[in-house]
Coordinates of C-alpha atoms in Angstrom, one line a residue:
M97 CA 14.1 0.4 19.3
K98 CA 13.1 -2.7 19.7
D99 CA 13.0 -6.1 16.9
V100 CA 9.5 -6.2 18.1
D101 CA 8.5 -3.0 17.1
L102 CA 10.1 -3.6 13.3
S103 CA 8.4 -6.9 13.5
G104 CA 4.9 -5.2 13.9
V105 CA 5.9 -2.8 10.4
I106 CA 6.6 -5.8 8.7
S107 CA 4.1 -7.5 9.5
L108 CA 1.6 -5.3 8.6
M109 CA 3.2 -5.2 5.4
Q110 CA 2.8 -8.9 5.2
T111 CA -0.3 -8.8 5.9
Q112 CA -0.5 -5.7 2.9
N113 CA 0.7 -8.3 0.9
D114 CA -1.8 -11.0 1.1
Y115 CA -4.8 -7.7 0.6
I116 CA -2.1 -7.1 -2.8
N117 CA -2.4 -10.7 -3.8
Q118 CA -6.4 -10.3 -3.2
V119 CA -6.9 -7.9 -4.9
Y120 CA -4.3 -8.4 -7.9
K121 CA -6.6 -12.0 -8.4
I122 CA -10.1 -9.4 -8.7
I123 CA -7.9 -6.9 -10.8
Y124 CA -7.2 -10.2 -13.5
V125 CA -11.3 -11.8 -13.4
L126 CA -12.8 -7.5 -14.4
Y127 CA -10.3 -7.8 -17.7
T128 CA -12.3 -10.7 -18.6
D129 CA -15.0 -7.7 -18.9
L130 CA -15.1 -5.9 -21.3
N131 CA -17.4 -2.8 -20.4
V132 CA -14.6 -2.2 -17.8
A133 CA -11.0 -3.6 -20.0
N134 CA -12.0 -0.8 -22.1
N135 CA -12.9 1.9 -19.4
S136 CA -9.7 3.9 -19.3
E137 CA -10.6 5.0 -15.8
F138 CA -9.9 1.1 -14.9
Q139 CA -7.1 0.8 -17.1
K140 CA -5.6 4.6 -15.1
F141 CA -6.3 2.1 -12.2
T142 CA -4.3 -0.8 -13.4
I143 CA -1.3 1.5 -14.0
H144 CA -1.1 3.2 -10.9
F145 CA -2.4 0.2 -8.7
N146 CA 0.9 -1.8 -10.8
E147 CA 3.0 0.9 -9.9
F148 CA 1.7 0.8 -5.6
M149 CA 2.0 -3.3 -6.2
L150 CA 6.4 -3.2 -7.3
S151 CA 7.1 0.5 -3.9
H152 CA 5.5 -1.8 -1.9
A153 CA 7.8 -4.8 -3.1
K154 CA 10.3 -1.9 -2.6
S155 CA 9.4 -1.2 0.9
E156 CA 8.6 -4.5 2.8
G157 CA 12.6 -5.6 1.3
F158 CA 13.7 -2.2 2.6
S159 CA 12.0 -3.0 6.3
K160 CA 13.7 -6.5 6.5
A161 CA 16.9 -4.9 6.4
I162 CA 15.9 -2.7 8.8
E163 CA 16.0 -5.2 11.0
I164 CA 19.1 -6.5 10.6
S165 CA 20.7 -3.5 9.9
Q166 CA 22.1 -0.8 13.6
H167 CA 21.5 2.4 11.6
H168 CA 17.7 1.5 12.4
Y169 CA 16.6 5.5 12.6
V170 CA 18.1 6.8 8.9
M171 CA 17.0 4.2 8.0
L172 CA 13.1 4.8 9.7
E173 CA 13.3 8.2 7.8
K174 CA 14.8 7.0 4.4
L175 CA 11.4 4.6 3.3
V176 CA 9.0 6.5 5.0
D177 CA 10.2 9.9 2.8
H178 CA 11.3 7.3 0.3
E179 CA 8.9 4.8 -0.5
I180 CA 6.2 4.5 1.9
L181 CA 4.3 7.7 0.8
A182 CA 5.5 6.7 -2.6
T183 CA 3.4 3.4 -2.1
A184 CA 0.7 5.4 -0.5
E185 CA 0.4 8.5 -3.0
Q186 CA 0.2 5.0 -5.8
L187 CA -2.5 3.8 -4.1
E188 CA -4.2 7.0 -3.2
I189 CA -3.8 7.9 -7.7
A190 CA -5.4 4.1 -8.2
V191 CA -8.6 4.9 -6.3
V192 CA -9.2 8.4 -7.9
H193 CA -9.3 6.3 -11.2
L194 CA -11.4 3.3 -9.4
E195 CA -14.2 5.5 -8.2
T196 CA -14.5 7.7 -11.4
A197 CA -14.4 4.3 -12.9
I198 CA -17.0 3.0 -11.1
K199 CA -19.1 5.6 -12.1
D200 CA -19.6 3.8 -15.5
P201 CA -22.3 2.8 -15.2
S202 CA -22.0 -0.8 -16.9
I203 CA -19.2 -1.1 -14.9
R204 CA -20.9 0.0 -11.4
T205 CA -22.9 -3.4 -11.9
N206 CA -20.4 -5.6 -11.9
L207 CA -19.9 -7.4 -8.4
Q208 CA -16.6 -8.0 -8.9
I209 CA -15.5 -4.6 -8.6
L210 CA -17.5 -4.1 -5.0
L211 CA -14.9 -6.6 -4.8
L212 CA -12.1 -4.5 -5.4
N213 CA -13.3 -0.8 -3.6
Q214 CA -13.8 -3.6 -0.6
G215 CA -9.9 -4.6 -0.9
I216 CA -8.8 -1.8 -2.1
M217 CA -10.5 0.4 1.2
M218 CA -8.9 -2.5 2.9
L219 CA -5.3 -2.0 1.2
E220 CA -5.7 2.0 2.2
E221 CA -6.3 0.7 5.8
T222 CA -3.0 -0.9 6.0
Q223 CA -1.2 1.0 4.5
L224 CA -2.0 4.1 6.9
K225 CA -1.5 1.8 9.8
I226 CA 1.6 1.5 8.3
I227 CA 2.9 5.1 7.9
E228 CA 1.4 5.5 12.0
T229 CA 4.0 3.2 13.5
V230 CA 6.8 4.2 11.0
E231 CA 6.0 7.9 12.1
N232 CA 4.8 6.3 16.0
L233 CA 8.9 4.6 16.0
L234 CA 10.9 7.6 14.9
E235 CA 9.2 9.6 17.1
K236 CA 10.1 7.2 20.3
F237 CA 13.5 7.2 18.2
R238 CA 14.0 10.3 18.4
K239 CA 12.9 11.0 22.3
T240 CA 15.5 8.4 23.1
Q241 CA 18.5 9.5 21.2
L242 CA 16.9 13.2 23.1
Q243 CA 16.8 12.0 26.2
N244 CA 20.3 10.7 25.8

């Protein structure tokens, strides 16, 4: 495995971190709107988004450790199994709650909700790219191991 490939994963995770920071700022502003703040689905979205953020933070640190590790394959599998997929799951749960919250007419008209929804879509896309990149790295490594 090449460090260049692992750098790509880290780069995607750093991009995702930038998106998370932007989305968090929007969430903070949205909590000043009582219609949004009092919506139970939006509150559930926030809980799961926070779980997603924590999981992402653990994944990012873990992926940096991969660069210096001699056990890339084992660590990548562990990263996929325990961190990246758990992160994606929390984001997906958060999205479901946000979609439900947006059905409330008093929330749907808030412009910050539109920005939040766009930011979440970017996070989902980046998360998918991270999963695909790491799975491709694992597949390349497996093929290399079989050839040896």
